[in-house]
Short mmCIF file of C-alpha atoms and ligand atoms in Angstrom, two decimals:
data_model
loop_
_atom_site.label_atom_id
_atom_site.label_comp_id
_atom_site.label_asym_id
_atom_site.label_seq_id
_atom_site.Cartn_x
_atom_site.Cartn_y
_atom_site.Cartn_z
CA UNK A 296 -8.02 7.80 0.14
CA UNK A 297 -9.16 7.52 3.07
CA UNK A 298 -7.98 9.82 5.92
CA UNK A 299 -7.24 7.67 9.26
CA UNK A 300 -7.27 10.63 12.24
CA UNK A 301 -5.08 7.94 15.22
CA UNK A 302 -5.94 8.96 18.58
CA UNK A 303 -4.42 6.54 20.22
CA UNK A 304 -6.10 3.01 19.50
CA UNK A 305 -4.15 -0.11 19.51
CA UNK A 306 -6.57 -0.43 16.93
CA UNK A 307 -5.79 1.93 14.42
CA UNK A 308 -3.23 0.23 12.18
CA UNK A 309 -5.35 -2.93 11.97
CA UNK A 310 -8.31 -0.17 10.33
CA UNK A 311 -5.74 1.03 7.39
CA UNK A 312 -5.25 -3.06 6.81
CA UNK A 313 -8.87 -4.03 6.43
CA UNK A 314 -9.38 -0.30 3.84
CA UNK A 315 -6.57 -1.70 2.47
CA UNK A 316 -7.45 -5.13 1.98
CA UNK A 317 -10.52 -3.28 0.49
CA UNK A 318 -7.85 -2.19 -2.43
CA UNK A 319 -8.47 1.74 -1.01
CA UNK A 320 -5.65 3.58 -0.09
CA UNK A 321 -5.15 5.24 3.48
CA UNK A 322 -2.34 7.23 5.63
CA UNK A 323 -3.12 7.85 9.05
CA UNK A 324 -1.85 11.26 11.07
CA UNK A 325 -2.14 12.51 14.13
CA UNK A 326 -4.56 15.27 15.80
CA UNK A 327 -2.79 18.13 15.21
CA UNK A 328 -3.05 17.53 11.40
CA UNK A 329 -5.42 20.88 10.22
CA UNK A 330 -7.80 20.77 8.19
CA UNK A 331 -6.44 23.28 5.45
CA UNK A 332 -4.03 20.40 5.38
CA UNK A 333 -6.49 17.76 5.17
CA UNK A 334 -8.21 20.04 2.87
CA UNK A 335 -5.62 19.32 0.60
CA UNK A 336 -5.33 15.76 1.05
CA UNK A 337 -8.84 15.40 -0.46
CA UNK A 338 -9.99 12.28 0.70
CA UNK A 339 -12.92 10.96 0.55
CA UNK A 340 -14.04 9.70 3.49
CA UNK A 341 -12.32 10.12 6.42
CA UNK A 342 -12.04 7.62 9.82
CA UNK A 343 -11.61 9.12 13.46
CA UNK A 344 -10.48 6.14 15.44
CA UNK A 345 -10.70 4.87 18.91
CA UNK A 346 -7.90 6.37 21.67
CA UNK A 347 -7.59 4.98 24.58
CA UNK A 348 -8.83 9.45 26.43
CA UNK A 349 -11.88 10.15 28.00
CA UNK A 350 -13.05 13.10 25.88
CA UNK A 351 -14.51 14.97 28.97
CA UNK A 352 -10.80 15.13 30.69
CA UNK A 353 -7.83 17.53 29.91
CA UNK A 354 -5.80 17.57 27.39
CA UNK A 355 -7.43 14.92 25.22
CA UNK A 356 -6.75 14.93 21.62
CA UNK A 357 -9.06 16.24 19.57
CA UNK A 358 -8.43 17.30 15.61
CA UNK A 359 -9.54 20.49 14.00
CA UNK A 360 -13.71 21.51 14.20
CA UNK A 361 -14.09 22.89 10.80
CA UNK A 362 -13.32 18.93 9.11
CA UNK A 363 -16.73 18.23 10.16
CA UNK A 364 -17.79 21.78 8.32
CA UNK A 365 -15.72 19.32 4.77
CA UNK A 366 -18.51 17.97 3.33
CA UNK A 367 -16.61 14.43 3.80
CA UNK A 368 -18.39 11.61 5.22
CA UNK A 369 -17.10 10.79 8.25
CA UNK A 370 -16.82 7.54 10.19
CA UNK A 371 -15.77 8.06 14.17
CA UNK A 372 -15.19 4.17 16.35
CA UNK A 373 -14.68 4.21 19.83
CA UNK A 374 -13.43 7.29 20.91
CA UNK A 375 -13.71 8.66 17.62
CA UNK A 376 -17.47 8.25 17.46
CA UNK A 377 -17.34 10.36 20.75
CA UNK A 378 -15.17 12.61 19.52
CA UNK A 379 -17.46 12.93 17.33
CA UNK A 380 -20.99 13.60 19.81
CA UNK A 381 -18.65 16.46 22.01
CA UNK A 382 -16.83 18.80 19.27
CA UNK A 383 -21.00 18.52 18.24
CA UNK A 384 -23.41 19.41 20.39
CA UNK A 385 -23.36 15.73 22.10
CA UNK A 386 -22.99 14.39 25.76
CA UNK A 387 -20.09 11.91 26.80
CA UNK A 388 -20.73 10.61 30.05
CA UNK A 389 -18.34 7.90 32.33
CA UNK A 390 -20.56 4.88 31.45
CA UNK A 391 -22.30 3.25 34.76
CA UNK A 392 -20.22 -0.55 33.85
CA UNK A 393 -17.44 -0.56 30.92
CA UNK A 394 -18.59 -2.67 28.77
CA UNK A 395 -15.55 -4.47 27.57
CA UNK A 396 -15.54 -7.87 24.65
CA UNK A 397 -17.89 -9.48 22.50
CA UNK A 398 -21.47 -7.93 22.64
CA UNK A 399 -24.63 -8.57 20.44
CA UNK A 400 -25.87 -5.88 18.68
CA UNK A 401 -29.37 -4.79 17.89
CA UNK A 402 -29.42 -3.29 14.73
CA UNK A 403 -33.00 -1.13 14.18
CA UNK A 404 -31.96 0.31 9.96
CA UNK A 405 -30.46 -1.91 7.94
CA UNK A 406 -29.37 0.65 6.31
CA UNK A 407 -26.03 3.52 5.50
CA UNK A 408 -23.05 1.59 7.38
CA UNK A 409 -25.64 -1.29 8.12
CA UNK A 410 -27.07 -2.11 4.64
CA UNK A 411 -26.73 -5.26 4.64
CA UNK A 412 -26.50 -6.63 7.24
CA UNK A 413 -28.51 -8.55 10.43
CA UNK A 414 -30.46 -7.18 12.85
CA UNK A 415 -28.95 -9.73 15.33
CA UNK A 416 -25.29 -9.43 14.89
CA UNK A 417 -22.11 -9.92 17.00
CA UNK A 418 -19.93 -6.73 17.84
CA UNK A 419 -16.43 -6.25 19.90
CA UNK A 420 -16.93 -3.99 22.62
CA UNK A 421 -13.83 -1.89 24.34
CA UNK A 422 -14.93 1.07 26.61
CA UNK A 423 -15.47 3.56 29.80
CA UNK A 424 -17.55 6.03 28.35
CA UNK A 425 -20.95 6.78 26.33
CA UNK A 426 -22.25 9.28 23.97
CA UNK A 427 -25.62 9.78 26.40
CA UNK A 428 -26.77 12.83 24.11
CA UNK A 429 -26.71 12.65 20.80
CA UNK A 430 -26.37 16.32 18.83
CA UNK A 431 -28.65 17.64 16.09
CA UNK A 432 -29.97 15.53 12.85
CA UNK A 433 -27.83 12.36 14.62
CA UNK A 434 -30.07 9.01 15.12
CA UNK A 435 -29.17 5.24 17.22
CA UNK A 436 -29.31 2.55 14.51
CA UNK A 437 -28.15 0.35 17.27
CA UNK A 438 -27.67 -0.16 20.64
CA UNK A 439 -26.19 -3.39 22.85
CA UNK A 440 -27.72 -5.16 26.36
CA UNK A 441 -24.69 -2.02 27.95
CA UNK A 442 -24.63 0.76 25.22
CA UNK A 443 -28.19 2.98 24.46
CA UNK A 444 -26.25 4.08 21.48
CA UNK A 445 -23.70 1.67 20.21
CA UNK A 446 -24.06 3.23 16.35
CA UNK A 447 -25.24 6.58 15.41
CA UNK A 448 -25.67 8.81 11.64
CA UNK A 449 -26.53 12.05 11.19
CA UNK A 450 -27.57 10.66 7.01
CA UNK A 451 -27.52 14.69 6.18
CA UNK A 452 -23.69 15.09 6.46
CA UNK A 453 -22.81 11.31 6.13
CA UNK A 454 -21.45 11.78 9.57
CA UNK A 455 -21.70 7.67 11.15
CA UNK A 456 -20.43 6.56 14.31
CA UNK A 457 -19.74 3.03 15.82
CA UNK A 458 -18.97 3.27 19.83
CA UNK A 459 -17.79 -0.20 18.83
CA UNK A 460 -14.33 -1.75 16.94
CA UNK A 461 -16.16 -3.24 13.15
CA UNK A 462 -11.86 -2.98 12.18
CA UNK A 463 -10.95 -6.66 14.43
CA UNK A 464 -11.69 -9.92 13.43
CA UNK A 465 -14.77 -10.42 16.48
CA UNK A 466 -16.57 -7.90 14.50
CA UNK A 467 -18.09 -11.14 12.15
CA UNK A 468 -19.75 -8.24 9.90
CA UNK A 469 -17.01 -5.13 10.44
CA UNK A 470 -15.43 -5.86 7.20
CA UNK A 471 -18.99 -5.02 5.91
CA UNK A 472 -19.71 -1.22 7.22
CA UNK A 473 -16.12 -0.59 6.36
CA UNK A 474 -17.37 -1.48 2.89
CA UNK A 475 -20.29 0.15 3.21
CA UNK A 476 -18.14 3.48 4.23
CA UNK A 477 -15.87 2.67 2.06
CA UNK A 478 -17.58 2.40 -1.39
CA UNK A 479 -21.23 3.39 -0.83
CA UNK A 480 -20.99 6.21 1.46
CA UNK A 481 -17.28 7.53 -0.22
CA UNK A 482 -17.49 6.82 -3.02
CA UNK A 483 -14.01 4.65 -2.81
CA UNK A 484 -13.05 2.77 -5.66
CA UNK A 485 -10.77 -0.38 -5.72
CA UNK A 486 -7.69 1.27 -6.89
CA UNK A 487 -5.82 0.11 -4.65
CA UNK A 488 -3.16 -1.98 -6.40
CA UNK A 489 0.75 -3.37 -5.73
CA UNK A 490 1.10 -3.51 -9.52
CA UNK A 491 -0.39 0.89 -9.33
CA UNK A 492 1.85 1.19 -6.63
CA UNK A 493 4.57 0.43 -8.85
CA UNK A 494 3.56 2.36 -12.17
CA UNK A 495 3.57 5.22 -9.59
CA UNK A 496 6.50 5.03 -6.91
CA UNK A 497 8.94 4.29 -9.84
CA UNK A 498 7.40 7.32 -11.67
CA UNK A 499 7.89 9.76 -8.22
CA UNK A 500 10.94 8.30 -8.15
CA UNK A 501 12.29 9.32 -11.16
CA UNK A 502 10.76 12.84 -10.62
CA UNK A 503 12.47 13.23 -7.99
CA UNK A 504 16.28 11.68 -8.57
CA UNK A 505 16.65 12.95 -12.17
CA UNK A 506 20.19 12.12 -12.95
CA UNK A 507 21.72 11.51 -9.53
CA UNK A 508 22.50 8.73 -7.90
CA UNK A 509 21.63 6.31 -5.25
CA UNK A 510 22.80 4.34 -3.04
CA UNK A 511 20.94 1.51 -0.28
CA UNK A 512 22.63 -0.61 2.36
CA UNK A 513 21.32 -3.81 1.31
CA UNK A 514 20.41 -6.61 4.25
CA UNK A 515 18.95 -9.16 2.48
CA UNK A 516 15.90 -8.71 4.03
CA UNK A 517 12.92 -8.54 2.72
CA UNK A 518 13.08 -4.31 3.15
CA UNK A 519 15.73 -3.80 1.67
CA UNK A 520 15.85 -6.56 -1.06
CA UNK A 521 12.56 -5.06 -2.11
CA UNK A 522 14.03 -1.55 -1.77
CA UNK A 523 16.68 -2.17 -3.82
CA UNK A 524 14.07 -4.02 -6.86
CA UNK A 525 12.16 -1.13 -7.23
CA UNK A 526 14.65 1.23 -6.99
CA UNK A 527 16.67 -1.00 -9.47
CA UNK A 528 13.80 -0.87 -11.87
CA UNK A 529 12.90 2.73 -11.68
CA UNK A 530 16.65 4.12 -12.16
CA UNK A 531 18.44 0.98 -12.88
CA UNK A 532 22.83 2.33 -12.43
CA UNK A 533 22.24 5.19 -10.79
CA UNK A 534 21.84 2.43 -7.71
CA UNK A 535 24.39 0.80 -5.90
CA UNK A 536 24.36 -1.33 -2.86
CA UNK A 537 26.15 -1.63 -1.11
CA UNK A 538 26.18 -5.08 0.80
CA UNK A 539 28.45 -5.81 4.00
CA UNK A 540 29.68 -9.03 5.44
CA UNK A 541 30.37 -8.34 9.40
CA UNK A 542 30.91 -11.41 9.29
CA UNK A 543 27.80 -12.16 11.32
CA UNK A 544 25.41 -13.30 9.24
CA UNK A 545 23.88 -17.12 8.83
CA UNK A 546 24.97 -19.92 6.87
CA UNK A 547 24.97 -19.08 3.47
CA UNK A 548 24.03 -15.60 3.41
CA UNK A 549 26.74 -13.84 2.14
CA UNK A 550 25.98 -15.86 -0.99
CA UNK A 551 22.84 -16.00 -0.97
CA UNK A 552 22.69 -12.41 -1.44
CA UNK A 553 25.30 -11.94 -3.95
CA UNK A 554 24.11 -14.68 -6.42
CA UNK A 555 20.70 -12.81 -6.57
CA UNK A 556 21.01 -9.58 -6.72
CA UNK A 557 24.00 -9.60 -8.28
CA UNK A 558 24.61 -12.87 -11.35
CA UNK A 559 20.25 -12.68 -11.05
CA UNK A 560 18.70 -8.46 -10.38
CA UNK A 561 21.86 -7.63 -12.21
CA UNK A 562 21.57 -4.74 -9.69
CA UNK A 563 24.38 -2.03 -8.92
CA UNK A 564 26.33 -4.85 -5.82
CA UNK A 565 28.89 -3.25 -4.00
CA UNK A 566 30.43 -5.97 -1.50
CA UNK A 567 32.29 -5.37 1.62
CA UNK A 568 33.94 -8.22 3.53
CA UNK A 569 34.37 -6.53 7.00
CA UNK A 570 34.34 -10.25 8.86
CA UNK A 571 38.20 -9.44 10.53
CA UNK A 572 36.88 -6.23 11.68
CA UNK A 573 33.85 -6.70 13.22
CA UNK A 574 35.70 -9.41 14.71
CA UNK A 575 39.07 -7.88 15.41
CA UNK A 576 36.19 -5.04 17.11
CA UNK A 577 34.18 -7.44 19.14
CA UNK A 578 37.03 -9.63 21.23
CA UNK A 579 36.83 -10.24 24.19
CA UNK A 580 33.27 -8.09 24.15
CA UNK A 581 30.72 -9.20 26.73
CA UNK A 582 28.32 -7.12 27.48
CA UNK A 583 25.33 -7.55 24.87
CA UNK A 584 24.84 -4.04 24.86
CA UNK A 585 28.87 -3.35 24.12
CA UNK A 586 28.38 -5.59 21.24
CA UNK A 587 25.67 -3.50 20.43
CA UNK A 588 27.50 -0.48 20.09
CA UNK A 589 30.23 -1.64 18.65
CA UNK A 590 28.77 -3.31 15.33
CA UNK A 591 26.57 -0.27 14.91
CA UNK A 592 28.85 1.88 15.27
CA UNK A 593 31.79 0.10 12.79
CA UNK A 594 28.50 -0.64 10.39
CA UNK A 595 28.06 3.14 10.26
CA UNK A 596 32.19 3.25 8.97
CA UNK A 597 31.83 0.59 6.62
CA UNK A 598 29.32 2.08 5.15
CA UNK A 599 30.61 5.25 4.88
CA UNK A 600 34.56 4.84 3.43
CA UNK A 601 32.82 2.85 0.80
CA UNK A 602 29.83 4.98 0.58
CA UNK A 603 32.61 7.99 -0.18
CA UNK A 604 34.57 6.47 -2.80
CA UNK A 605 30.94 6.55 -4.94
CA UNK A 606 31.15 10.09 -7.37
CA UNK A 607 28.14 11.77 -7.42
CA UNK A 608 25.47 10.36 -4.91
CA UNK A 609 22.94 13.04 -3.83
CA UNK A 610 20.50 10.02 -2.03
CA UNK A 611 20.64 7.68 0.22
CA UNK A 612 17.75 4.55 -0.28
CA UNK A 613 16.14 2.38 2.68
CA UNK A 614 13.46 0.45 3.53
CA UNK A 615 11.54 2.16 6.83
CA UNK A 616 8.02 0.89 6.43
CA UNK A 617 4.96 2.61 7.90
CA UNK A 618 4.50 1.39 10.84
CA UNK A 619 7.51 2.82 12.04
CA UNK A 620 6.15 5.66 10.13
CA UNK A 621 3.11 6.13 12.19
CA UNK A 622 4.58 4.85 15.42
CA UNK A 623 7.43 7.88 15.70
CA UNK A 624 4.85 10.48 14.27
CA UNK A 625 2.29 9.26 16.56
CA UNK A 626 0.83 11.45 19.33
CA UNK A 627 1.18 9.52 22.01
CA UNK A 628 4.92 7.79 21.19
CA UNK A 629 4.32 5.13 23.55
CA UNK A 630 6.93 2.65 25.38
CA UNK A 631 7.47 0.89 22.53
CA UNK A 632 8.46 3.77 20.46
CA UNK A 633 11.35 3.77 23.02
CA UNK A 634 12.00 -0.50 23.07
CA UNK A 635 12.10 -0.06 19.07
CA UNK A 636 14.68 2.77 19.28
CA UNK A 637 17.06 0.19 20.49
CA UNK A 638 16.47 -1.66 18.21
CA UNK A 639 17.59 0.05 15.36
CA UNK A 640 21.28 -0.92 15.30
CA UNK A 641 22.08 -1.26 11.02
CA UNK A 642 20.70 1.99 11.59
CA UNK A 643 22.25 3.88 8.98
CA UNK A 644 25.18 7.39 9.00
CA UNK A 645 22.72 10.74 9.91
CA UNK A 646 25.79 12.76 8.68
CA UNK A 647 26.43 11.74 5.43
CA UNK A 648 24.63 14.87 4.23
CA UNK A 649 22.19 12.65 1.31
CA UNK A 650 18.45 13.09 1.13
CA UNK A 651 16.77 10.08 2.25
CA UNK A 652 14.36 8.36 -0.62
CA UNK A 653 11.76 5.35 1.63
CA UNK A 654 9.44 4.42 -1.10
CA UNK A 655 7.94 1.70 1.19
CA UNK A 656 7.50 4.32 4.13
CA UNK A 657 3.66 3.87 2.83
CA UNK A 658 3.40 0.22 2.99
CA UNK A 659 2.80 -2.18 6.44
CA UNK A 660 5.15 -5.53 6.00
CA UNK A 661 2.05 -7.98 3.99
CA UNK A 662 1.82 -5.47 1.53
CA UNK A 663 5.90 -5.11 1.18
CA UNK A 664 5.95 -9.15 0.73
CA UNK A 665 3.43 -8.82 -2.09
CA UNK A 666 5.24 -5.71 -4.04
CA UNK A 667 7.92 -8.36 -3.90
CA UNK A 668 6.86 -11.42 -4.93
CA UNK A 669 5.67 -8.20 -7.99
CA UNK A 670 8.92 -7.59 -8.36
CA UNK A 671 10.60 -11.76 -8.89
CA UNK A 672 11.92 -11.56 -5.22
CA UNK A 673 11.33 -15.90 -4.35
CA UNK A 674 9.52 -17.03 -1.23
CA UNK A 675 11.74 -17.62 1.30
CA UNK A 676 13.42 -15.05 0.98
CA UNK A 677 10.37 -12.89 0.90
CA UNK A 678 9.20 -15.16 3.67
CA UNK A 679 12.41 -14.74 5.77
CA UNK A 680 12.47 -14.77 9.53
CA UNK A 681 13.19 -11.70 10.93
CA UNK A 682 17.00 -11.45 11.33
CA UNK A 683 18.70 -8.79 14.02
CA UNK A 684 20.91 -6.04 13.00
CA UNK A 685 24.13 -7.58 14.99
CA UNK A 686 22.99 -10.90 13.93
CA UNK A 687 25.17 -14.50 14.99
CA UNK A 688 27.51 -11.92 17.88
CA UNK A 689 23.43 -11.45 20.04
CA UNK A 690 23.27 -15.84 20.03
CA UNK A 691 26.18 -16.70 21.23
CA UNK A 692 26.65 -15.89 24.57
CA UNK A 693 29.79 -14.10 25.86
CA UNK A 694 32.81 -13.31 23.48
CA UNK A 695 32.24 -13.74 19.91
CA UNK A 696 34.95 -15.59 18.20
CA UNK A 697 35.26 -17.42 14.44
CA UNK A 698 35.69 -20.95 16.54
CA UNK A 699 31.65 -20.16 17.72
CA UNK A 700 30.09 -19.17 15.03
CA UNK A 701 31.18 -21.75 12.63
CA UNK A 702 29.25 -23.76 15.70
CA UNK A 703 26.51 -21.62 16.08
CA UNK A 704 25.95 -21.57 12.00
CA UNK A 705 25.69 -25.49 11.65
CA UNK A 706 23.32 -25.76 14.54
CA UNK A 707 21.43 -23.32 13.51
CA UNK A 708 21.50 -23.83 9.43
CA UNK A 709 20.39 -27.79 11.53
CA UNK A 710 16.88 -25.95 13.04
CA UNK A 711 15.66 -24.08 9.94
CA UNK A 712 16.07 -26.87 7.71
CA UNK A 713 13.92 -28.97 10.55
CA UNK A 714 11.98 -26.20 11.45
CA UNK A 715 10.70 -25.76 7.61
CA UNK A 716 10.59 -29.13 6.69
CA UNK A 717 7.54 -30.17 9.18
CA UNK A 718 5.79 -26.86 7.12
CA UNK A 719 6.38 -24.58 10.96
CA UNK A 720 8.48 -21.83 8.97
CA UNK A 721 5.98 -19.15 8.19
CA UNK A 722 4.53 -20.02 11.17
CA UNK A 723 7.11 -19.29 13.64
CA UNK A 724 6.98 -15.33 14.73
CA UNK A 725 11.14 -16.71 14.74
CA UNK A 726 13.11 -20.05 15.25
CA UNK A 727 16.80 -20.23 15.46
CA UNK A 728 19.92 -21.14 17.70
CA UNK A 729 21.81 -20.08 20.74
CA UNK A 730 24.65 -20.64 21.31
CA UNK A 731 26.08 -21.23 25.45
CA UNK A 732 29.79 -21.21 25.21
CA UNK A 733 28.79 -23.20 28.93
CA UNK A 734 30.90 -26.86 29.10
CA UNK A 735 28.76 -30.00 30.15
CA UNK A 736 29.76 -33.60 30.33
CA UNK A 737 28.72 -35.97 27.84
CA UNK A 738 29.05 -39.30 26.09
CA UNK A 739 30.04 -39.45 22.91
CA UNK A 740 30.26 -43.31 21.67
CA UNK A 741 32.30 -44.85 24.24
CA UNK A 742 34.30 -41.73 25.10
CA UNK A 743 33.25 -39.15 28.00
CA UNK A 744 32.96 -35.37 25.89
CA UNK A 745 32.92 -31.77 27.21
CA UNK A 746 31.62 -29.43 25.02
CA UNK A 747 29.06 -26.20 24.26
CA UNK A 748 25.62 -26.27 25.12
CA UNK A 749 22.95 -25.58 22.46
CA UNK A 750 19.62 -23.58 22.84
CA UNK A 751 16.71 -24.35 20.73
CA UNK A 752 14.63 -20.07 20.65
CA UNK A 753 10.97 -20.88 18.73
CA UNK A 754 8.20 -17.91 19.88
CA UNK A 755 5.51 -17.50 18.04
CA UNK A 756 4.47 -12.93 17.84
CA UNK A 757 2.02 -10.23 15.78
CA UNK A 758 4.84 -8.41 16.88
CA UNK A 759 7.80 -8.63 18.81
CA UNK A 760 6.25 -7.02 21.19
CA UNK A 761 5.33 -9.88 23.36
CA UNK A 762 5.74 -12.79 21.95
CA UNK A 763 5.41 -17.00 23.42
CA UNK A 764 7.16 -19.93 22.88
CA UNK A 765 6.07 -22.38 20.30
CA UNK A 766 4.81 -25.75 21.01
CA UNK A 767 7.03 -27.47 18.78
CA UNK A 768 6.31 -31.57 18.99
CA UNK A 769 8.39 -33.23 20.72
CA UNK A 770 9.39 -35.63 17.77
CA UNK A 771 10.51 -32.75 16.20
CA UNK A 772 12.52 -31.49 18.77
CA UNK A 773 14.54 -34.57 19.50
CA UNK A 774 14.84 -35.39 15.40
CA UNK A 775 16.79 -31.63 16.01
CA UNK A 776 18.46 -31.87 19.03
CA UNK A 777 20.30 -35.93 17.94
CA UNK A 778 20.92 -33.66 14.65
CA UNK A 779 22.85 -30.89 16.08
CA UNK A 780 24.56 -33.57 18.43
CA UNK A 781 25.58 -35.94 15.95
CA UNK A 782 26.86 -33.17 12.85
CA UNK A 783 27.59 -30.55 14.92
CA UNK A 784 31.43 -31.17 16.50
CA UNK A 785 31.72 -28.20 19.55
CA UNK A 786 27.58 -29.46 21.56
CA UNK A 787 27.52 -32.14 23.45
CA UNK A 788 23.92 -30.66 25.08
CA UNK A 789 20.96 -29.16 23.25
CA UNK A 790 17.94 -27.19 24.87
CA UNK A 791 15.17 -25.16 25.06
CA UNK A 792 13.72 -22.66 25.70
CA UNK A 793 10.23 -22.75 27.53
CA UNK A 794 10.47 -18.50 28.22
CA UNK A 795 7.80 -16.29 27.47
CA UNK A 796 8.38 -12.02 26.12
CA UNK A 797 7.55 -10.17 28.56
CA UNK A 798 9.64 -11.57 31.06
CA UNK A 799 12.31 -13.24 29.15
CA UNK A 800 13.20 -10.66 25.49
CA UNK A 801 12.82 -13.57 21.96
CA UNK A 802 16.95 -13.26 21.85
CA UNK A 803 19.42 -14.05 24.17
CA UNK A 804 21.07 -10.48 24.39
P1 XMP B 1012 13.66 -9.15 21.15
O1 XMP B 1012 14.95 -9.69 21.87
O2 XMP B 1012 13.43 -7.80 22.47
O3 XMP B 1012 13.88 -8.59 20.56
O4 XMP B 1012 12.44 -9.68 22.33
C1 XMP B 1012 12.68 -7.99 19.74
C2 XMP B 1012 12.86 -8.61 17.81
O5 XMP B 1012 13.56 -7.33 17.65
C3 XMP B 1012 14.77 -8.01 16.81
N1 XMP B 1012 16.02 -7.58 17.26
C4 XMP B 1012 17.34 -6.82 16.77
N2 XMP B 1012 16.52 -6.60 16.36
N3 XMP B 1012 18.91 -4.95 16.06
C5 XMP B 1012 17.99 -5.11 15.01
O6 XMP B 1012 17.82 -5.21 14.14
C6 XMP B 1012 19.04 -5.36 17.67
O7 XMP B 1012 19.77 -5.32 18.01
C7 XMP B 1012 18.19 -6.45 17.64
N4 XMP B 1012 17.56 -7.11 19.56
C8 XMP B 1012 16.10 -7.99 19.03
C9 XMP B 1012 14.52 -9.72 17.57
O8 XMP B 1012 15.43 -10.29 16.56
C10 XMP B 1012 12.41 -9.65 17.27
O9 XMP B 1012 12.55 -9.61 16.63
#
């Protein structure tokens, strides 16, 4: 196992991804972790991540200095290297010129972390500080035109420092460098596979749960579906999934979930039809945040009521993923943490006095997909685009009615069908229809029409924090528009949303 100390770099999750791509398990922990705790985890190696701070600033993040006495190999990246240099008696100064972007790395010594890499290679730099004097026992192993100490090592202690970022794709040999560190230096073995994960998780869950019961809110999304199947394998009928039909789902979704989980996987599923309740409460509500609150509150209420009908439940399972955990414990809970919490509609009851089980909490999304496949989920479900908790309610501008939902469902189904047929579904972060209950004039046959407008939203994004509108082919847009206007009664005009996030958001409400 590799331990990554999170000094706040925007790339720290990427470091973890890269380590896991080498089939080595890793964990990210904040700098406040003590050396005793690290010792207890007994990692094979430690990576000190980059970060936005300067080591000479007051309150710059530091990790317990005793980590350097544990005899564990350490790789410091960017700020991580500067921290190591400073902690061990070297010196870090503001660089004369900030170095940002691609640079040519000249390797002096193709051993250790640079083993097998040619003398000149590209690397990605992003720093304002530089190591001006090395601690005793360290030597320079590479430099760039702008940075004397672009890499350093103390081979006797197995300490390495890289001023650049080996984890980003712009450093083409970064993967080899990490590989050298993981296998040659730390002696890791390639044991991290989804098969081994399933085996270990099943044991862990069985041990934790014993003969008690577990409940899970199943939404039909990837995370809750994979959680359900993993738990089902571990504890079978001791797991009860609760699916709440809030009437705000897309076409065919409710039936799909029922068929798949109940009939095919034979999961203990309680299906709650609460369409009318949700719609009644949403009647006349226009404000998007009010809609979210009503839906969130009602979801919890319905869930609790259903859960209370079950005897002897002691655990509540959730499909929390690793990025959520990292963000919530990060020492630098930046704006992203705040923005996301507002999206946590569909969060589950806190006052039910149930113990939490989160079997995916150490996995990244792409690992969850591999796991889902391993557990028998179809490609279609595994690659489903994200769908907001409040569902179609935030895709109908103004108030939600049964008739509007029905129009939006049909338009959305056509859009998705066309996007899939054109092989674009997996390439887009999200693609969906929005209903604008504004009426505009049209002409159909010989008749004047006066009907609603549908908007098409399709975006590319890496993490939903920023997004760009997708450059869909005009011919495809034309086909979607044609089909929606011809096949969906109630819409006579289709528009394409060409706004990016920021300043717009992905959803319209
Ligand atoms: P925005 O619209 O803020 O959305 O750009 C970013 C991502 O979050 C999803 N989203 C939500 N998810 N509850 C959710 O569970 C919500 O209230 C909510 N609002 C937006 C949105 O689909 C996108 O992926």
